[in-house]
mmCIF file of C-alpha atoms and ligand atoms in Angstrom:
data_model
loop_
_atom_site.group_PDB
_atom_site.id
_atom_site.type_symbol
_atom_site.label_atom_id
_atom_site.label_comp_id
_atom_site.label_asym_id
_atom_site.label_seq_id
_atom_site.Cartn_x
_atom_site.Cartn_y
_atom_site.Cartn_z
ATOM 1 C CA UNK F 1 0.000 0.000 0.000
ATOM 2 C CA UNK F 2 1.554 3.288 -0.970
ATOM 3 C CA UNK F 3 2.044 6.033 1.556
ATOM 4 C CA UNK F 4 3.352 9.031 -0.311
ATOM 5 C CA UNK F 5 6.343 10.523 1.406
ATOM 6 C CA UNK F 6 9.221 12.316 -0.162
ATOM 7 C CA UNK F 7 10.826 12.833 3.217
ATOM 8 C CA UNK F 8 13.295 10.614 5.004
ATOM 9 C CA UNK F 9 11.422 11.163 8.230
ATOM 10 C CA UNK F 10 7.918 10.330 9.443
ATOM 11 C CA UNK F 11 5.313 12.837 8.344
ATOM 12 C CA UNK F 12 3.745 15.380 10.652
ATOM 13 C CA UNK F 13 0.044 16.158 10.356
ATOM 14 C CA UNK F 14 -0.995 19.414 12.038
ATOM 15 C CA UNK F 15 -4.405 19.506 13.720
ATOM 16 C CA UNK F 16 -6.688 22.379 12.753
ATOM 17 C CA UNK F 17 -9.948 22.176 14.692
ATOM 18 C CA UNK F 18 -12.463 24.687 13.365
ATOM 19 C CA UNK F 19 -14.712 24.003 16.329
ATOM 20 C CA UNK F 20 -15.897 25.796 19.450
ATOM 21 C CA UNK F 21 -15.489 22.700 21.650
ATOM 22 C CA UNK F 22 -12.435 20.569 20.785
ATOM 23 C CA UNK F 23 -10.751 19.277 23.913
ATOM 24 C CA UNK F 24 -7.510 21.210 23.691
ATOM 25 C CA UNK F 25 -7.973 24.114 21.281
ATOM 26 C CA UNK F 26 -11.756 24.483 20.997
ATOM 27 C CA UNK F 27 -12.744 28.031 20.012
ATOM 28 C CA UNK F 28 -9.232 29.220 19.227
ATOM 29 C CA UNK F 29 -9.461 28.850 15.449
ATOM 30 C CA UNK F 30 -13.234 28.872 15.094
ATOM 31 C CA UNK F 31 -13.432 31.784 12.642
ATOM 32 C CA UNK F 32 -12.347 31.101 9.040
ATOM 33 C CA UNK F 33 -9.654 33.802 9.129
ATOM 34 C CA UNK F 34 -8.198 32.560 12.416
ATOM 35 C CA UNK F 35 -8.233 28.987 11.137
ATOM 36 C CA UNK F 36 -6.506 29.875 7.864
ATOM 37 C CA UNK F 37 -3.884 31.900 9.736
ATOM 38 C CA UNK F 38 -3.283 28.964 12.089
ATOM 39 C CA UNK F 39 -2.927 26.675 9.060
ATOM 40 C CA UNK F 40 -0.329 29.068 7.599
ATOM 41 C CA UNK F 41 1.567 28.964 10.866
ATOM 42 C CA UNK F 42 1.625 25.172 10.809
ATOM 43 C CA UNK F 43 2.859 25.199 7.197
ATOM 44 C CA UNK F 44 5.664 27.561 8.226
ATOM 45 C CA UNK F 45 6.535 25.166 11.055
ATOM 46 C CA UNK F 46 6.952 22.302 8.589
ATOM 47 C CA UNK F 47 3.621 20.452 8.651
ATOM 48 C CA UNK F 48 3.409 17.887 5.848
ATOM 49 C CA UNK F 49 -0.373 17.681 6.079
ATOM 50 C CA UNK F 50 -2.946 19.970 7.708
ATOM 51 C CA UNK F 51 -5.991 18.133 9.053
ATOM 52 C CA UNK F 52 -9.091 20.316 9.013
ATOM 53 C CA UNK F 53 -11.964 19.231 11.256
ATOM 54 C CA UNK F 54 -15.323 20.843 11.994
ATOM 55 C CA UNK F 55 -16.717 18.442 14.590
ATOM 56 C CA UNK F 56 -15.140 17.535 17.918
ATOM 57 C CA UNK F 57 -14.820 13.835 18.681
ATOM 58 C CA UNK F 58 -14.021 14.306 22.361
ATOM 59 C CA UNK F 59 -16.023 12.188 24.804
ATOM 60 C CA UNK F 60 -19.464 13.716 25.260
ATOM 61 C CA UNK F 61 -19.115 16.220 22.360
ATOM 62 C CA UNK F 62 -22.303 17.585 20.752
ATOM 63 C CA UNK F 63 -22.938 16.312 17.208
ATOM 64 C CA UNK F 64 -22.774 18.952 14.446
ATOM 65 C CA UNK F 65 -25.191 19.121 11.468
ATOM 66 C CA UNK F 66 -23.892 18.746 7.901
ATOM 67 C CA UNK F 67 -24.610 22.339 6.949
ATOM 68 C CA UNK F 68 -22.724 23.770 9.894
ATOM 69 C CA UNK F 69 -19.791 21.392 9.410
ATOM 70 C CA UNK F 70 -19.556 22.390 5.740
ATOM 71 C CA UNK F 71 -19.627 26.053 6.715
ATOM 72 C CA UNK F 72 -16.737 25.530 9.116
ATOM 73 C CA UNK F 73 -14.543 23.293 6.984
ATOM 74 C CA UNK F 74 -14.881 24.112 3.281
ATOM 75 C CA UNK F 75 -13.538 27.698 3.185
ATOM 76 C CA UNK F 76 -10.539 26.684 5.280
ATOM 77 C CA UNK F 77 -9.712 23.733 3.039
ATOM 78 C CA UNK F 78 -10.105 25.958 -0.007
ATOM 79 C CA UNK F 79 -7.702 28.557 1.389
ATOM 80 C CA UNK F 80 -4.985 26.068 2.363
ATOM 81 C CA UNK F 81 -5.069 23.348 -0.288
ATOM 82 C CA UNK F 82 -2.787 25.152 -2.757
ATOM 83 C CA UNK F 83 -0.141 25.532 -0.045
ATOM 84 C CA UNK F 84 -0.035 22.140 1.670
ATOM 85 C CA UNK F 85 -1.597 18.701 1.543
ATOM 86 C CA UNK F 86 -4.962 18.992 3.306
ATOM 87 C CA UNK F 87 -6.909 16.207 4.952
ATOM 88 C CA UNK F 88 -10.462 16.478 6.205
ATOM 89 C CA UNK F 89 -11.324 15.030 9.591
ATOM 90 C CA UNK F 90 -14.948 14.017 9.230
ATOM 91 C CA UNK F 91 -17.345 11.102 9.520
ATOM 92 C CA UNK F 92 -19.860 12.564 7.065
ATOM 93 C CA UNK F 93 -19.847 11.589 3.416
ATOM 94 C CA UNK F 94 -21.179 14.978 2.243
ATOM 95 C CA UNK F 95 -18.455 16.833 4.134
ATOM 96 C CA UNK F 96 -15.732 14.535 2.800
ATOM 97 C CA UNK F 97 -17.015 15.050 -0.761
ATOM 98 C CA UNK F 98 -17.184 18.836 -0.408
ATOM 99 C CA UNK F 99 -13.732 18.986 1.152
ATOM 100 C CA UNK F 100 -12.298 16.977 -1.748
ATOM 101 C CA UNK F 101 -14.019 19.386 -4.151
ATOM 102 C CA UNK F 102 -12.288 22.194 -2.240
ATOM 103 C CA UNK F 103 -8.862 20.543 -2.601
ATOM 104 C CA UNK F 104 -8.443 18.002 0.218
ATOM 105 C CA UNK F 105 -6.637 14.841 -0.881
ATOM 106 C CA UNK F 106 -6.940 12.721 2.259
ATOM 107 C CA UNK F 107 -10.045 11.714 4.202
ATOM 108 C CA UNK F 108 -9.267 11.231 7.906
ATOM 109 C CA UNK F 109 -12.125 9.092 9.064
ATOM 110 C CA UNK F 110 -12.514 8.208 12.745
ATOM 111 C CA UNK F 111 -15.587 6.114 11.847
ATOM 112 C CA UNK F 112 -13.599 3.965 9.369
ATOM 113 C CA UNK F 113 -16.602 3.869 7.025
ATOM 114 C CA UNK F 114 -15.945 6.464 4.310
ATOM 115 C CA UNK F 115 -13.629 4.549 1.999
ATOM 116 C CA UNK F 116 -16.174 4.582 -0.871
ATOM 117 C CA UNK F 117 -15.706 8.375 -1.065
ATOM 118 C CA UNK F 118 -11.932 7.930 -1.253
ATOM 119 C CA UNK F 119 -12.332 5.268 -3.948
ATOM 120 C CA UNK F 120 -14.688 7.382 -6.019
ATOM 121 C CA UNK F 121 -12.670 10.571 -5.685
ATOM 122 C CA UNK F 122 -9.221 8.926 -5.927
ATOM 123 C CA UNK F 123 -7.896 10.362 -2.690
ATOM 124 C CA UNK F 124 -6.238 8.800 0.350
ATOM 125 C CA UNK F 125 -8.088 7.453 3.380
ATOM 126 C CA UNK F 126 -7.224 7.047 7.043
ATOM 127 C CA UNK F 127 -9.128 4.281 8.846
ATOM 128 C CA UNK F 128 -9.152 4.797 12.597
ATOM 129 C CA UNK F 129 -10.309 2.311 15.224
ATOM 130 C CA UNK F 130 -12.783 3.407 17.855
ATOM 131 C CA UNK F 131 -15.086 1.560 20.171
ATOM 132 C CA UNK F 132 -18.497 3.163 20.628
ATOM 133 C CA UNK F 133 -19.427 6.767 19.891
ATOM 134 C CA UNK F 134 -18.091 9.972 21.461
ATOM 135 C CA UNK F 135 -21.047 9.870 23.873
ATOM 136 C CA UNK F 136 -20.310 6.363 25.150
ATOM 137 C CA UNK F 137 -16.765 5.419 24.257
ATOM 138 C CA UNK F 138 -15.065 6.119 27.574
ATOM 139 C CA UNK F 139 -17.818 4.521 29.696
ATOM 140 C CA UNK F 140 -16.038 1.242 30.406
ATOM 141 C CA UNK F 141 -14.022 0.072 27.429
ATOM 142 C CA UNK F 142 -12.946 -3.545 27.571
ATOM 143 C CA UNK F 143 -11.163 -5.942 25.218
ATOM 144 C CA UNK F 144 -9.859 -9.505 25.499
ATOM 145 C CA UNK F 145 -6.771 -8.491 23.555
ATOM 146 C CA UNK F 146 -6.795 -4.851 22.540
ATOM 147 C CA UNK F 147 -3.894 -5.104 20.081
ATOM 148 C CA UNK F 148 -5.388 -8.113 18.277
ATOM 149 C CA UNK F 149 -8.894 -6.602 18.113
ATOM 150 C CA UNK F 150 -7.679 -3.230 16.854
ATOM 151 C CA UNK F 151 -5.321 -4.784 14.294
ATOM 152 C CA UNK F 152 -7.964 -7.226 13.003
ATOM 153 C CA UNK F 153 -10.555 -4.472 12.672
ATOM 154 C CA UNK F 154 -8.193 -2.136 10.831
ATOM 155 C CA UNK F 155 -6.894 -4.790 8.455
ATOM 156 C CA UNK F 156 -10.439 -5.828 7.564
ATOM 157 C CA UNK F 157 -11.479 -2.246 6.785
ATOM 158 C CA UNK F 158 -8.232 -1.473 4.969
ATOM 159 C CA UNK F 159 -8.533 -4.597 2.830
ATOM 160 C CA UNK F 160 -12.132 -3.674 1.908
ATOM 161 C CA UNK F 161 -10.924 -0.227 0.887
ATOM 162 C CA UNK F 162 -7.994 -1.581 -1.114
ATOM 163 C CA UNK F 163 -10.283 -4.053 -2.905
ATOM 164 C CA UNK F 164 -12.705 -1.179 -3.511
ATOM 165 C CA UNK F 165 -9.967 0.754 -5.329
ATOM 166 C CA UNK F 166 -8.477 3.075 -2.685
ATOM 167 C CA UNK F 167 -4.781 3.411 -3.504
ATOM 168 C CA UNK F 168 -3.617 5.056 -0.299
ATOM 169 C CA UNK F 169 -4.894 3.528 2.936
ATOM 170 C CA UNK F 170 -3.558 4.477 6.368
ATOM 171 C CA UNK F 171 -4.441 2.698 9.599
ATOM 172 C CA UNK F 172 -4.644 4.364 13.011
ATOM 173 C CA UNK F 173 -5.212 2.637 16.381
ATOM 174 C CA UNK F 174 -7.356 5.535 17.657
ATOM 175 C CA UNK F 175 -5.571 6.389 20.877
ATOM 176 C CA UNK F 176 -8.171 7.499 23.447
ATOM 177 C CA UNK F 177 -11.196 6.353 21.458
ATOM 178 C CA UNK F 178 -12.824 3.745 23.713
ATOM 179 C CA UNK F 179 -9.537 2.892 25.416
ATOM 180 C CA UNK F 180 -8.273 3.006 28.978
ATOM 181 C CA UNK F 181 -4.848 4.376 29.846
ATOM 182 C CA UNK F 182 -3.496 0.804 29.772
ATOM 183 C CA UNK F 183 -5.083 0.094 26.398
ATOM 184 C CA UNK F 184 -3.387 3.202 24.989
ATOM 185 C CA UNK F 185 -0.030 2.092 26.367
ATOM 186 C CA UNK F 186 -0.472 -1.448 25.055
ATOM 187 C CA UNK F 187 -1.219 -0.083 21.603
ATOM 188 C CA UNK F 188 1.765 2.260 21.640
ATOM 189 C CA UNK F 189 3.999 -0.614 22.709
ATOM 190 C CA UNK F 190 2.647 -2.700 19.831
ATOM 191 C CA UNK F 191 2.870 -0.213 16.945
ATOM 192 C CA UNK F 192 5.203 -2.655 15.202
ATOM 193 C CA UNK F 193 2.322 -5.173 15.085
ATOM 194 C CA UNK F 194 0.263 -2.653 13.137
ATOM 195 C CA UNK F 195 3.266 -1.770 10.978
ATOM 196 C CA UNK F 196 3.644 -5.489 10.241
ATOM 197 C CA UNK F 197 0.247 -5.490 8.486
ATOM 198 C CA UNK F 198 1.900 -3.636 5.603
ATOM 199 C CA UNK F 199 -0.384 -0.602 5.782
ATOM 200 C CA UNK F 200 1.240 2.710 6.715
ATOM 201 C CA UNK F 201 0.426 3.601 10.300
ATOM 202 C CA UNK F 202 -0.648 6.966 11.644
ATOM 203 C CA UNK F 203 -0.897 7.734 15.373
ATOM 204 C CA UNK F 204 -2.486 10.599 17.309
ATOM 205 C CA UNK F 205 -1.550 11.033 20.966
ATOM 206 C CA UNK F 206 -1.203 14.811 21.033
ATOM 207 C CA UNK F 207 -2.273 16.379 24.359
ATOM 208 C CA UNK F 208 -4.619 13.474 25.041
ATOM 209 C CA UNK F 209 -5.973 12.820 28.507
ATOM 210 C CA UNK F 210 -3.941 9.669 29.207
ATOM 211 C CA UNK F 211 -0.778 11.797 29.111
ATOM 212 C CA UNK F 212 -2.169 14.082 31.812
ATOM 213 C CA UNK F 213 -3.307 11.069 33.842
ATOM 214 C CA UNK F 214 0.101 9.408 33.732
ATOM 215 C CA UNK F 215 1.991 12.531 34.792
ATOM 216 C CA UNK F 216 -0.465 13.770 37.448
ATOM 217 C CA UNK F 217 0.529 13.749 41.073
ATOM 218 C CA UNK F 218 -3.007 14.158 42.397
ATOM 219 C CA UNK F 219 -6.433 12.938 41.279
ATOM 220 C CA UNK F 220 -6.866 15.376 38.370
ATOM 221 C CA UNK F 221 -4.993 14.828 35.098
ATOM 222 C CA UNK F 222 -2.360 17.472 34.353
ATOM 223 C CA UNK F 223 -3.960 20.180 32.176
ATOM 224 C CA UNK F 224 -3.862 20.185 28.388
ATOM 225 C CA UNK F 225 -1.348 23.034 28.196
ATOM 226 C CA UNK F 226 1.157 21.004 30.212
ATOM 227 C CA UNK F 227 1.107 17.929 27.991
ATOM 228 C CA UNK F 228 3.686 18.869 25.335
ATOM 229 C CA UNK F 229 6.587 16.800 26.707
ATOM 230 C CA UNK F 230 4.350 13.728 27.000
ATOM 231 C CA UNK F 231 2.960 14.392 23.520
ATOM 232 C CA UNK F 232 6.481 14.489 22.081
ATOM 233 C CA UNK F 233 7.538 11.391 23.987
ATOM 234 C CA UNK F 234 4.547 9.362 22.802
ATOM 235 C CA UNK F 235 4.840 10.624 19.208
ATOM 236 C CA UNK F 236 8.515 9.671 19.255
ATOM 237 C CA UNK F 237 7.640 6.294 20.722
ATOM 238 C CA UNK F 238 5.165 5.705 17.881
ATOM 239 C CA UNK F 239 7.622 6.882 15.210
ATOM 240 C CA UNK F 240 10.355 4.701 16.642
ATOM 241 C CA UNK F 241 7.915 1.787 16.392
ATOM 242 C CA UNK F 242 7.478 2.515 12.698
ATOM 243 C CA UNK F 243 4.552 4.948 12.493
ATOM 244 C CA UNK F 244 4.872 6.911 9.237
ATOM 245 C CA UNK F 245 2.728 9.860 10.328
ATOM 246 C CA UNK F 246 1.832 11.506 13.632
ATOM 247 C CA UNK F 247 -1.137 13.830 14.156
ATOM 248 C CA UNK F 248 -0.233 16.720 16.454
ATOM 249 C CA UNK F 249 -1.161 20.176 17.726
ATOM 250 C CA UNK F 250 2.462 21.291 18.215
ATOM 251 C CA UNK F 251 4.011 21.075 14.775
ATOM 252 C CA UNK F 252 7.476 22.636 15.135
ATOM 253 C CA UNK F 253 8.654 20.521 18.103
ATOM 254 C CA UNK F 254 7.254 17.380 16.502
ATOM 255 C CA UNK F 255 9.010 18.075 13.183
ATOM 256 C CA UNK F 256 12.233 18.334 15.163
ATOM 257 C CA UNK F 257 11.511 15.037 16.934
ATOM 258 C CA UNK F 258 10.593 13.348 13.621
ATOM 259 C CA UNK F 259 13.826 14.594 12.062
ATOM 260 C CA UNK F 260 15.822 12.940 14.817
ATOM 261 C CA UNK F 261 13.966 9.621 14.772
ATOM 262 C CA UNK F 262 15.962 7.050 12.895
ATOM 263 C CA UNK F 263 19.090 9.173 12.500
ATOM 264 C CA UNK F 264 22.198 7.025 12.907
ATOM 265 C CA UNK F 265 25.926 7.762 13.031
ATOM 266 C CA UNK F 266 27.299 7.784 9.534
ATOM 267 C CA UNK F 267 24.168 9.130 7.856
ATOM 268 C CA UNK F 268 25.085 11.364 4.909
ATOM 269 C CA UNK F 269 23.560 14.319 6.791
ATOM 270 C CA UNK F 270 26.011 13.926 9.681
ATOM 271 C CA UNK F 271 28.001 17.086 10.264
ATOM 272 C CA UNK F 272 31.017 17.548 12.543
HETATM 273 N N1 HH2 J 1 -7.903 12.116 17.391
HETATM 274 C C1 HH2 J 1 -8.802 13.117 17.436
HETATM 275 C C2 HH2 J 1 -9.488 13.499 16.260
HETATM 276 N N2 HH2 J 1 -9.234 12.890 15.076
HETATM 277 N N3 HH2 J 1 -8.052 11.283 13.815
HETATM 278 C C3 HH2 J 1 -7.168 10.285 13.749
HETATM 279 N N4 HH2 J 1 -6.910 9.674 12.585
HETATM 280 N N5 HH2 J 1 -6.481 9.860 14.864
HETATM 281 C C4 HH2 J 1 -6.688 10.420 16.098
HETATM 282 O O1 HH2 J 1 -6.055 9.974 17.086
HETATM 283 C C5 HH2 J 1 -7.644 11.484 16.199
HETATM 284 C C6 HH2 J 1 -8.323 11.899 15.013
HETATM 285 C C7 HH2 J 1 -9.075 13.819 18.723
HETATM 286 O O2 HH2 J 1 -8.232 14.920 18.904
HETATM 287 P P1 HH2 J 1 -8.567 16.452 18.532
HETATM 288 O O3 HH2 J 1 -8.851 16.638 17.088
HETATM 289 O O4 HH2 J 1 -7.470 17.297 19.057
HETATM 290 O O5 HH2 J 1 -9.828 16.811 19.404
HETATM 291 P P2 HH2 J 1 -11.371 16.905 19.089
HETATM 292 O O6 HH2 J 1 -11.826 15.602 18.566
HETATM 293 O O7 HH2 J 1 -11.971 17.275 20.421
HETATM 294 O O8 HH2 J 1 -11.575 17.991 18.061
#
């Protein structure tokens, strides 16, 4: 399965949430102008892909209607697509279609159902695993073997998509989507199992709650704005395991981390 990369490092996807309620940056880039400016900043910081989303997937988030999601996403995609590869983070077919019309070339699909759009429109597709819906997913997630279940699910969906004519299929374990802290850690420790399926792997840990839980000294998770070191550590962990793309809020530090992953003494780039 092809995963276009011209870089000798894993790719960095910058998160652009055009939403009032995303868990870490909700409301900050809600206006079109603010969102486009934020996208420009991420391009300047070295983002390989900018992922534009108009509906929060955080636990308990309010669903957004198609019309409103289109209003949020389409102008931003349109403004950025000539400058960088744009993906659209949506679970709605109509929004995926409109974003592709506006220039997006990757559909980032946390529902893992939209491959027919990618096949029809000849764009890439990210299949992410989740258990349940945003309303229910963190209630009491349980698995017999989380790595096996996630890998089997993703391979089945990816194979359907490949058979259906999608030429670029990414798989993503869906860190935090119906997973406990231990499930997230098990999946990060087993990225090589996903890599072994042959599909390029993408991972999103950025600023997620499990980071704040693991570093907290008291009952409350450390706040979102204090999760950058843990975000970099987990992104690096995933890249070291073979992930070919990481989805992050903090582009510049992650590009630096990605550049260092896999560097070895004797590389042509070595300088005294
Ligand atoms: N995580 C989020 C949203 N989309 N897509 C993929 N492929 N992988 C992920 O891990 C993933 C994703 C959740 O993070 P964020 O976009 O920052 O928050 P929100 O859903 O609240 O907008």
